[in-house]
Amino acid sequence: MSLAHGRPYLAIPGPSVMPDAVLQAMHQPAPNIYEGDIVTLVEGIVPDLKRVAKTTGEAAIYICNGHGAWEAALSNLFQPGDRVLIPATGRFAHGWADMAVGLGIVPQIVDFGTKSTIDADRIEEVLRADTERQIKAVMFSHVDTATSIRNDPRALRAALDAADHPALLMADCIASMACDEFHMDAWGVDVSITGSQKGLMVPPGLSFVFFNDRAKALRAANPRVSRYWDWVPRTEPEAVYQYFGGTSPTHHLFGLRAALDMLHEEGMERVWARHATLARAIWAACERWAEGGAMVMNVSDPALRSHAVTALGLGIGNGQKLRIWTAENAGLTLGIGLGMSTEDDPDGTGFFRIGHMGHLNAHMVLGAVGVIEAGLQALQIPHGHGALEKAAEVVAQPGAVAF
Ligand SMILES: *Cc1c(COP(=O)(O)O)cnc(C)c1O
């Protein structure tokens, strides 16, 4: 018998669960794209996006996924032959580096593996060694969605300042924005990017590039930028079509409007605190399961973990079995292990991820914990006991929240 029927929880992580308010906002006839409400809609969305990124800089909207935002940022700022420095902590920084290679940009990757955060001292050394100041930017993932490592943008800003290096600091916040605390301006980030389908709770298809005056100056000095990616008309439009380089993504905008209303009604600080607390509830359960069992949390230090996704190991084959069990029997779809394959386990079947981003509350998290417990029991995967109680304790007494 399957107990999966009912409301599903997609925890893969991203696309994330879509709120009913977002779905309902999208369910309407096609509007006129030349005049009327769509114009006011876009004009209202742009400042509210900046409030999410905590910037007074610019926000360019693109009709594409996160890979498009990667390319958009690169296309505005760099020319073939330009050098960028990419500290990597898992999979996604390598993806951004690969996009750079496709544009003829030369990335220098410093790889910190899959279990620890970026060592900012090491980055400072590399920047100091660049005496001719050829490195144009330091590009990193705030959260690496595969490993669930959360890097500290402030440490990289400090490294750039200590080395007195003019390179831009560019953050991939696709998995972290509207989940983990982030202050683009206050933390000295020059360019940040995100997508619609994770913390922003909207279907995949929109992405965003935020940039400040330093980035603007680099763009202005760039002799050639592809028309479609150029962020100038998108941020200084004379007609509404210029925001999008063509037809507006009408229904995504309807959904995004609803999502931004939800986020700002709750308040960004409370959104971050909710994610931090619900993440702690999940980790409390995981720590119990891990005791005397097969489960291992990929990032051992809680201070270095994402509040939006948790990557776990469960022994060869078991991650995959658990995912299949929870989806088929309980309506919970967990994420695959990404970029975690080993020699013994080339397909990464021993790993899985819990997405806990966006439209998420305590009963969803406690439900997910209960379902994973049931799966571990049903599959007879060895695990420690008392996980549900520990998760419930966090929800019962969340205490003061440190992000
Ligand atoms: C999801 C994600 C991406 C890729 O986004 P797509 O929309 O799949 O192109 C890039 N970086 C990070 C950190 C992500 O989480």
Tab-separated table of C-alpha atoms and ligand atoms in Angstrom:
chain	number	residue	atom	x	y	z
A	1	MET	CA	0.000	0.000	0.000
A	2	SER	CA	1.240	3.482	-0.848
A	3	LEU	CA	0.558	6.405	1.486
A	4	ALA	CA	1.839	8.925	-1.063
A	5	HIS	CA	-1.497	10.364	-2.152
A	6	GLY	CA	-2.200	13.893	-0.957
A	7	ARG	CA	-0.094	17.033	-1.081
A	8	PRO	CA	3.470	16.241	-2.181
A	9	TYR	CA	6.642	17.777	-0.747
A	10	LEU	CA	9.317	18.319	-3.398
A	11	ALA	CA	12.595	18.466	-1.477
A	12	ILE	CA	15.062	17.918	-4.336
A	13	PRO	CA	16.271	20.934	-3.674
A	14	GLY	CA	15.036	23.293	-6.359
A	15	PRO	CA	12.659	23.752	-7.966
A	16	SER	CA	11.175	24.174	-4.512
A	17	VAL	CA	7.574	23.903	-3.323
A	18	MET	CA	5.369	26.522	-4.987
A	19	PRO	CA	2.953	28.382	-2.693
A	20	ASP	CA	-0.741	28.277	-3.638
A	21	ALA	CA	-0.629	32.081	-3.783
A	22	VAL	CA	2.024	31.885	-6.525
A	23	LEU	CA	0.111	29.244	-8.493
A	24	GLN	CA	-3.149	31.167	-8.230
A	25	ALA	CA	-1.509	34.430	-9.278
A	26	MET	CA	-0.254	32.720	-12.438
A	27	HIS	CA	-3.664	31.324	-13.332
A	28	GLN	CA	-5.029	34.165	-15.440
A	29	PRO	CA	-5.428	35.171	-19.078
A	30	ALA	CA	-2.583	36.655	-21.094
A	31	PRO	CA	-2.235	40.394	-20.504
A	32	ASN	CA	-1.319	43.155	-22.967
A	33	ILE	CA	2.465	43.386	-22.894
A	34	TYR	CA	2.706	46.920	-24.318
A	35	GLU	CA	0.858	49.062	-21.802
A	36	GLY	CA	-1.193	48.983	-18.652
A	37	ASP	CA	-0.758	46.783	-15.587
A	38	ILE	CA	2.299	44.883	-16.790
A	39	VAL	CA	4.351	48.096	-16.751
A	40	THR	CA	3.462	48.943	-13.161
A	41	LEU	CA	3.971	45.305	-12.226
A	42	VAL	CA	7.595	45.291	-13.435
A	43	GLU	CA	8.313	48.678	-11.943
A	44	GLY	CA	7.187	47.349	-8.563
A	45	ILE	CA	9.067	44.060	-8.807
A	46	VAL	CA	12.527	45.556	-9.387
A	47	PRO	CA	12.805	47.432	-6.047
A	48	ASP	CA	11.321	44.482	-4.168
A	49	LEU	CA	13.941	42.156	-5.663
A	50	LYS	CA	16.667	44.527	-4.458
A	51	ARG	CA	15.181	44.348	-0.970
A	52	VAL	CA	15.678	40.583	-1.077
A	53	ALA	CA	19.333	40.929	-2.126
A	54	LYS	CA	19.820	43.831	0.301
A	55	THR	CA	21.254	46.136	-2.315
A	56	THR	CA	20.644	49.644	-3.566
A	57	GLY	CA	22.447	48.690	-6.786
A	58	GLU	CA	20.778	47.520	-9.981
A	59	ALA	CA	18.690	44.415	-10.684
A	60	ALA	CA	18.554	42.950	-14.203
A	61	ILE	CA	15.919	40.304	-14.936
A	62	TYR	CA	16.566	37.545	-17.479
A	63	ILE	CA	14.244	34.943	-18.968
A	64	CYS	CA	16.439	31.923	-18.282
A	65	ASN	CA	17.579	29.545	-15.565
A	66	GLY	CA	20.577	29.989	-13.299
A	67	HIS	CA	23.014	28.968	-16.016
A	68	GLY	CA	21.744	31.950	-17.996
A	69	ALA	CA	22.426	34.286	-15.065
A	70	TRP	CA	25.952	32.882	-14.862
A	71	GLU	CA	26.486	33.727	-18.528
A	72	ALA	CA	24.711	37.096	-18.273
A	73	ALA	CA	27.013	38.314	-15.509
A	74	LEU	CA	30.125	37.079	-17.319
A	75	SER	CA	29.038	38.541	-20.661
A	76	ASN	CA	28.617	42.020	-19.267
A	77	LEU	CA	31.911	42.150	-17.439
A	78	PHE	CA	34.576	40.237	-19.323
A	79	GLN	CA	36.262	39.792	-22.669
A	80	PRO	CA	38.018	36.704	-24.033
A	81	GLY	CA	41.396	36.392	-22.339
A	82	ASP	CA	40.305	38.029	-19.075
A	83	ARG	CA	41.262	36.094	-15.947
A	84	VAL	CA	38.965	35.256	-13.030
A	85	LEU	CA	39.688	33.468	-9.756
A	86	ILE	CA	37.218	30.765	-8.700
A	87	PRO	CA	37.402	29.203	-5.251
A	88	ALA	CA	35.351	25.985	-5.443
A	89	THR	CA	33.617	24.049	-2.664
A	90	GLY	CA	31.704	21.368	-4.519
A	91	ARG	CA	30.074	21.368	-7.880
A	92	PHE	CA	28.519	24.677	-8.807
A	93	ALA	CA	31.601	26.890	-8.897
A	94	HIS	CA	32.979	24.471	-11.514
A	95	GLY	CA	29.797	25.024	-13.514
A	96	TRP	CA	30.306	28.785	-13.460
A	97	ALA	CA	33.964	28.290	-14.430
A	98	ASP	CA	32.845	26.180	-17.380
A	99	MET	CA	30.511	28.950	-18.573
A	100	ALA	CA	33.497	31.319	-18.376
A	101	VAL	CA	35.610	28.967	-20.506
A	102	GLY	CA	32.839	28.955	-23.112
A	103	LEU	CA	33.217	32.727	-23.414
A	104	GLY	CA	37.004	32.580	-23.716
A	105	ILE	CA	37.531	33.802	-20.150
A	106	VAL	CA	40.395	32.133	-18.298
A	107	PRO	CA	39.383	30.791	-14.881
A	108	GLN	CA	41.905	29.941	-12.187
A	109	ILE	CA	40.178	27.382	-9.971
A	110	VAL	CA	41.309	26.843	-6.385
A	111	ASP	CA	39.538	23.691	-5.237
A	112	PHE	CA	38.696	23.264	-1.551
A	113	GLY	CA	37.084	19.856	-1.999
A	114	THR	CA	33.570	18.817	-0.981
A	115	LYS	CA	33.641	19.045	2.803
A	116	SER	CA	35.091	22.390	3.810
A	117	THR	CA	34.447	26.043	3.092
A	118	ILE	CA	36.711	28.386	1.154
A	119	ASP	CA	39.944	29.198	2.983
A	120	ALA	CA	40.014	32.973	2.555
A	121	ASP	CA	43.681	33.163	3.618
A	122	ARG	CA	44.618	30.976	0.684
A	123	ILE	CA	42.622	33.255	-1.643
A	124	GLU	CA	44.354	36.288	-0.157
A	125	GLU	CA	47.723	34.684	-1.006
A	126	VAL	CA	46.676	34.108	-4.605
A	127	LEU	CA	45.473	37.705	-4.869
A	128	ARG	CA	48.723	39.052	-3.398
A	129	ALA	CA	50.719	36.981	-5.865
A	130	ASP	CA	48.812	38.631	-8.723
A	131	THR	CA	51.092	41.656	-8.674
A	132	GLU	CA	50.023	42.763	-12.140
A	133	ARG	CA	46.391	42.763	-11.066
A	134	GLN	CA	45.256	40.563	-13.917
A	135	ILE	CA	42.522	38.823	-11.934
A	136	LYS	CA	39.322	40.660	-12.785
A	137	ALA	CA	36.981	38.940	-10.317
A	138	VAL	CA	36.674	36.401	-7.532
A	139	MET	CA	33.614	34.257	-8.274
A	140	PHE	CA	32.174	31.801	-5.737
A	141	SER	CA	29.037	29.969	-4.662
A	142	HIS	CA	27.553	31.357	-1.458
A	143	VAL	CA	25.943	27.951	-0.960
A	144	ASP	CA	27.049	24.950	-2.979
A	145	THR	CA	23.832	23.030	-3.493
A	146	ALA	CA	25.561	19.682	-4.043
A	147	THR	CA	27.665	19.624	-0.867
A	148	SER	CA	25.472	21.976	1.233
A	149	ILE	CA	28.547	24.020	2.151
A	150	ARG	CA	27.856	27.668	2.982
A	151	ASN	CA	30.720	30.076	2.338
A	152	ASP	CA	31.117	33.450	4.036
A	153	PRO	CA	31.186	36.331	1.532
A	154	ARG	CA	32.604	38.615	4.243
A	155	ALA	CA	35.772	36.521	4.510
A	156	LEU	CA	36.394	36.882	0.766
A	157	ARG	CA	35.753	40.624	0.896
A	158	ALA	CA	38.281	40.824	3.735
A	159	ALA	CA	40.797	38.851	1.650
A	160	LEU	CA	40.379	41.230	-1.302
A	161	ASP	CA	40.747	44.252	0.971
A	162	ALA	CA	43.772	42.830	2.799
A	163	ALA	CA	45.483	42.164	-0.536
A	164	ASP	CA	44.377	45.616	-1.714
A	165	HIS	CA	43.161	43.929	-4.900
A	166	PRO	CA	40.622	45.644	-7.183
A	167	ALA	CA	38.953	42.430	-8.470
A	168	LEU	CA	35.165	42.279	-8.234
A	169	LEU	CA	33.551	39.915	-5.738
A	170	MET	CA	30.808	37.890	-7.460
A	171	ALA	CA	28.453	35.576	-5.565
A	172	ASP	CA	26.283	32.767	-6.922
A	173	CYS	CA	23.315	33.004	-4.541
A	174	ILE	CA	20.996	30.739	-6.514
A	175	ALA	CA	20.566	28.294	-3.643
A	176	SER	CA	20.868	30.795	-0.825
A	177	MET	CA	18.963	33.959	-1.650
A	178	ALA	CA	15.838	34.348	0.487
A	179	CYS	CA	17.022	31.363	2.557
A	180	ASP	CA	20.374	32.323	4.108
A	181	GLU	CA	21.259	35.701	5.517
A	182	PHE	CA	22.797	37.849	2.797
A	183	HIS	CA	23.526	41.575	2.623
A	184	MET	CA	24.982	42.296	-0.793
A	185	ASP	CA	25.980	45.903	-0.102
A	186	ALA	CA	26.980	45.629	3.537
A	187	TRP	CA	29.074	42.531	2.856
A	188	GLY	CA	30.919	44.139	-0.058
A	189	VAL	CA	29.632	41.868	-2.814
A	190	ASP	CA	29.792	43.594	-6.213
A	191	VAL	CA	27.680	41.180	-8.258
A	192	SER	CA	25.217	38.559	-7.064
A	193	ILE	CA	22.957	36.287	-9.035
A	194	THR	CA	19.951	34.150	-8.251
A	195	GLY	CA	17.144	32.211	-9.908
A	196	SER	CA	13.388	32.113	-9.474
A	197	GLN	CA	12.944	28.456	-8.514
A	198	LYS	CA	14.632	28.106	-5.141
A	199	GLY	CA	14.208	30.568	-2.266
A	200	LEU	CA	11.994	32.747	-4.451
A	201	MET	CA	9.368	29.951	-4.776
A	202	VAL	CA	8.495	30.662	-8.444
A	203	PRO	CA	8.796	28.125	-11.302
A	204	PRO	CA	12.189	27.906	-13.029
A	205	GLY	CA	12.536	30.357	-15.915
A	206	LEU	CA	13.589	33.708	-14.475
A	207	SER	CA	16.959	34.687	-13.125
A	208	PHE	CA	18.426	37.860	-11.724
A	209	VAL	CA	21.749	39.674	-11.748
A	210	PHE	CA	22.334	42.350	-9.109
A	211	PHE	CA	25.284	44.695	-9.565
A	212	ASN	CA	26.794	47.821	-8.046
A	213	ASP	CA	28.645	50.858	-9.410
A	214	ARG	CA	32.011	49.074	-9.560
A	215	ALA	CA	30.498	46.404	-11.798
A	216	LYS	CA	28.753	49.073	-13.831
A	217	ALA	CA	32.102	50.776	-14.466
A	218	LEU	CA	33.655	47.514	-15.679
A	219	ARG	CA	30.697	46.947	-17.995
A	220	ALA	CA	31.059	50.509	-19.320
A	221	ALA	CA	34.721	49.874	-20.131
A	222	ASN	CA	33.855	46.646	-21.940
A	223	PRO	CA	34.166	47.193	-25.700
A	224	ARG	CA	31.584	44.571	-26.674
A	225	VAL	CA	28.624	42.981	-24.862
A	226	SER	CA	26.151	40.664	-26.601
A	227	ARG	CA	22.875	42.509	-27.080
A	228	TYR	CA	20.706	39.963	-25.362
A	229	TRP	CA	22.780	39.710	-22.183
A	230	ASP	CA	23.546	43.442	-21.949
A	231	TRP	CA	22.219	44.612	-18.606
A	232	VAL	CA	22.182	48.335	-19.574
A	233	PRO	CA	18.806	48.413	-21.399
A	234	ARG	CA	17.401	45.987	-18.821
A	235	THR	CA	18.142	48.389	-15.987
A	236	GLU	CA	17.677	51.686	-17.851
A	237	PRO	CA	14.725	50.813	-20.101
A	238	GLU	CA	12.874	53.365	-22.156
A	239	ALA	CA	10.143	50.855	-23.018
A	240	VAL	CA	8.901	47.866	-21.068
A	241	TYR	CA	10.185	45.320	-23.630
A	242	GLN	CA	13.742	46.402	-22.832
A	243	TYR	CA	13.497	44.963	-19.317
A	244	PHE	CA	13.402	41.541	-20.936
A	245	GLY	CA	14.980	42.036	-24.346
A	246	GLY	CA	11.566	41.222	-25.844
A	247	THR	CA	8.222	39.922	-24.625
A	248	SER	CA	7.690	40.012	-20.860
A	249	PRO	CA	7.606	36.684	-19.032
A	250	THR	CA	4.084	37.625	-18.012
A	251	HIS	CA	3.002	34.692	-15.864
A	252	HIS	CA	6.332	34.304	-14.139
A	253	LEU	CA	6.013	37.967	-13.180
A	254	PHE	CA	2.547	37.357	-11.750
A	255	GLY	CA	3.967	34.519	-9.665
A	256	LEU	CA	7.021	36.499	-8.648
A	257	ARG	CA	4.855	39.400	-7.489
A	258	ALA	CA	2.961	37.049	-5.175
A	259	ALA	CA	6.190	35.481	-3.878
A	260	LEU	CA	7.813	38.856	-3.170
A	261	ASP	CA	4.672	39.928	-1.305
A	262	MET	CA	4.922	36.820	0.860
A	263	LEU	CA	8.630	37.354	1.577
A	264	HIS	CA	8.318	41.025	2.468
A	265	GLU	CA	5.195	40.492	4.523
A	266	GLU	CA	7.157	38.013	6.632
A	267	GLY	CA	10.298	40.211	6.512
A	268	MET	CA	13.705	39.033	5.265
A	269	GLU	CA	15.176	38.701	8.764
A	270	ARG	CA	12.296	36.431	9.778
A	271	VAL	CA	12.561	34.469	6.535
A	272	TRP	CA	16.245	33.794	7.325
A	273	ALA	CA	15.433	32.943	10.940
A	274	ARG	CA	12.741	30.485	9.824
A	275	HIS	CA	15.182	28.746	7.503
A	276	ALA	CA	17.877	28.658	10.196
A	277	THR	CA	15.512	27.140	12.754
A	278	LEU	CA	13.960	24.573	10.432
A	279	ALA	CA	17.458	23.583	9.293
A	280	ARG	CA	18.418	23.006	12.941
A	281	ALA	CA	15.377	20.762	13.384
A	282	ILE	CA	16.471	18.645	10.409
A	283	TRP	CA	20.075	18.476	11.626
A	284	ALA	CA	18.955	17.470	15.129
A	285	ALA	CA	17.197	14.490	13.558
A	286	CYS	CA	20.153	13.679	11.305
A	287	GLU	CA	22.561	13.737	14.232
A	288	ARG	CA	20.418	11.136	16.028
A	289	TRP	CA	20.135	8.938	12.939
A	290	ALA	CA	23.902	9.166	12.534
A	291	GLU	CA	24.547	7.856	16.060
A	292	GLY	CA	25.567	4.237	15.665
A	293	GLY	CA	24.046	4.186	12.203
A	294	ALA	CA	24.959	4.545	8.575
A	295	MET	CA	24.100	8.216	8.099
A	296	VAL	CA	26.798	10.865	7.740
A	297	MET	CA	26.174	14.585	7.343
A	298	ASN	CA	28.457	15.908	4.605
A	299	VAL	CA	29.346	19.103	6.475
A	300	SER	CA	30.228	18.331	10.078
A	301	ASP	CA	30.370	21.882	11.461
A	302	PRO	CA	26.816	23.335	11.692
A	303	ALA	CA	28.192	26.861	11.294
A	304	LEU	CA	29.362	25.981	7.779
A	305	ARG	CA	26.109	24.383	6.618
A	306	SER	CA	23.514	25.828	4.271
A	307	HIS	CA	20.115	26.565	5.806
A	308	ALA	CA	18.426	25.569	2.545
A	309	VAL	CA	19.798	22.124	1.702
A	310	THR	CA	21.486	19.297	3.607
A	311	ALA	CA	23.677	16.707	1.853
A	312	LEU	CA	23.962	13.286	3.479
A	313	GLY	CA	25.633	9.921	2.962
A	314	LEU	CA	23.875	6.684	3.843
A	315	GLY	CA	26.108	3.913	2.466
A	316	ILE	CA	26.309	2.602	-1.106
A	317	GLY	CA	22.856	2.084	-2.614
A	318	ASN	CA	20.985	3.312	0.452
A	319	GLY	CA	20.601	6.946	-0.536
A	320	GLN	CA	18.887	5.929	-3.748
A	321	LYS	CA	16.726	3.313	-1.995
A	322	LEU	CA	15.573	5.822	0.586
A	323	ARG	CA	14.671	8.389	-2.083
A	324	ILE	CA	12.638	5.887	-4.017
A	325	TRP	CA	10.913	4.661	-0.843
A	326	THR	CA	9.897	8.128	0.406
A	327	ALA	CA	8.597	9.199	-3.024
A	328	GLU	CA	6.642	6.030	-3.702
A	329	ASN	CA	5.290	5.483	-0.218
A	330	ALA	CA	4.990	8.849	1.432
A	331	GLY	CA	4.822	11.737	-1.066
A	332	LEU	CA	8.257	13.121	-0.156
A	333	THR	CA	10.714	13.548	-3.034
A	334	LEU	CA	14.292	13.845	-1.767
A	335	GLY	CA	17.218	15.088	-3.879
A	336	ILE	CA	19.799	12.893	-5.541
A	337	GLY	CA	23.412	12.967	-4.400
A	338	LEU	CA	25.117	15.423	-6.746
A	339	GLY	CA	28.827	15.432	-7.508
A	340	MET	CA	29.472	13.035	-4.632
A	341	SER	CA	30.416	9.902	-6.541
A	342	THR	CA	33.350	7.876	-5.279
A	343	GLU	CA	35.397	5.071	-6.819
A	344	ASP	CA	33.280	2.472	-5.004
A	345	ASP	CA	30.044	4.301	-5.792
A	346	PRO	CA	30.438	5.934	-9.223
A	347	ASP	CA	26.747	6.833	-9.480
A	348	GLY	CA	26.615	8.363	-5.999
A	349	THR	CA	23.831	5.996	-4.913
A	350	GLY	CA	24.935	6.296	-1.295
A	351	PHE	CA	24.064	9.972	-1.118
A	352	PHE	CA	20.924	12.064	-0.981
A	353	ARG	CA	19.913	15.626	-0.173
A	354	ILE	CA	17.073	17.178	1.735
A	355	GLY	CA	15.914	20.464	0.237
A	356	HIS	CA	14.494	22.762	2.907
A	357	MET	CA	14.198	26.036	1.040
A	358	GLY	CA	11.428	28.486	0.338
A	359	HIS	CA	7.808	27.702	1.116
A	360	LEU	CA	8.454	25.552	4.156
A	361	ASN	CA	7.169	25.392	7.693
A	362	ALA	CA	7.490	23.294	10.821
A	363	HIS	CA	4.875	20.703	9.946
A	364	MET	CA	6.512	20.042	6.565
A	365	VAL	CA	9.897	19.587	8.216
A	366	LEU	CA	8.565	17.346	10.985
A	367	GLY	CA	6.621	15.421	8.350
A	368	ALA	CA	9.768	14.951	6.262
A	369	VAL	CA	11.721	13.813	9.327
A	370	GLY	CA	8.979	11.310	10.189
A	371	VAL	CA	8.905	9.980	6.630
A	372	ILE	CA	12.691	9.546	6.491
A	373	GLU	CA	12.509	7.706	9.838
A	374	ALA	CA	9.838	5.415	8.372
A	375	GLY	CA	11.950	4.805	5.286
A	376	LEU	CA	15.016	3.918	7.343
A	377	GLN	CA	12.872	1.453	9.319
A	378	ALA	CA	11.191	-0.056	6.254
A	379	LEU	CA	14.495	-0.520	4.434
A	380	GLN	CA	16.241	-1.761	7.578
A	381	ILE	CA	19.014	0.779	7.202
A	382	PRO	CA	20.838	0.986	10.532
A	383	HIS	CA	20.147	4.281	12.295
A	384	GLY	CA	20.129	5.866	15.729
A	385	HIS	CA	16.821	6.427	17.522
A	386	GLY	CA	15.002	9.460	18.862
A	387	ALA	CA	15.306	11.640	15.745
A	388	LEU	CA	11.695	12.820	15.766
A	389	GLU	CA	11.851	13.889	19.390
A	390	LYS	CA	15.027	15.881	18.750
A	391	ALA	CA	13.517	17.661	15.729
A	392	ALA	CA	10.355	18.421	17.702
A	393	GLU	CA	12.425	19.882	20.530
A	394	VAL	CA	13.915	22.458	18.151
A	395	VAL	CA	10.459	23.420	16.923
A	396	ALA	CA	9.087	23.544	20.490
A	397	GLN	CA	11.919	25.717	21.765
A	398	PRO	CA	13.547	27.506	18.858
A	399	GLY	CA	15.307	29.967	21.185
A	400	ALA	CA	17.269	32.910	19.876
A	401	VAL	CA	18.266	32.482	16.262
A	402	ALA	CA	21.819	32.881	15.119
A	403	PHE	CA	21.917	32.781	11.321
B	1	LIG	C1	20.499	25.502	-8.946
B	1	LIG	C2	21.832	26.155	-8.954
B	1	LIG	C3	22.462	26.558	-10.132
B	1	LIG	C4	21.917	26.258	-11.494
B	1	LIG	O1	20.704	26.825	-11.724
B	1	LIG	P1	19.839	26.338	-12.987
B	1	LIG	O2	18.567	27.091	-12.824
B	1	LIG	O3	19.684	24.855	-12.847
B	1	LIG	O4	20.575	26.695	-14.208
B	1	LIG	C5	23.666	27.225	-10.037
B	1	LIG	N1	24.239	27.477	-8.858
B	1	LIG	C6	23.686	27.075	-7.701
B	1	LIG	C7	24.373	27.380	-6.417
B	1	LIG	C8	22.466	26.400	-7.715
B	1	LIG	O5	21.906	25.988	-6.565
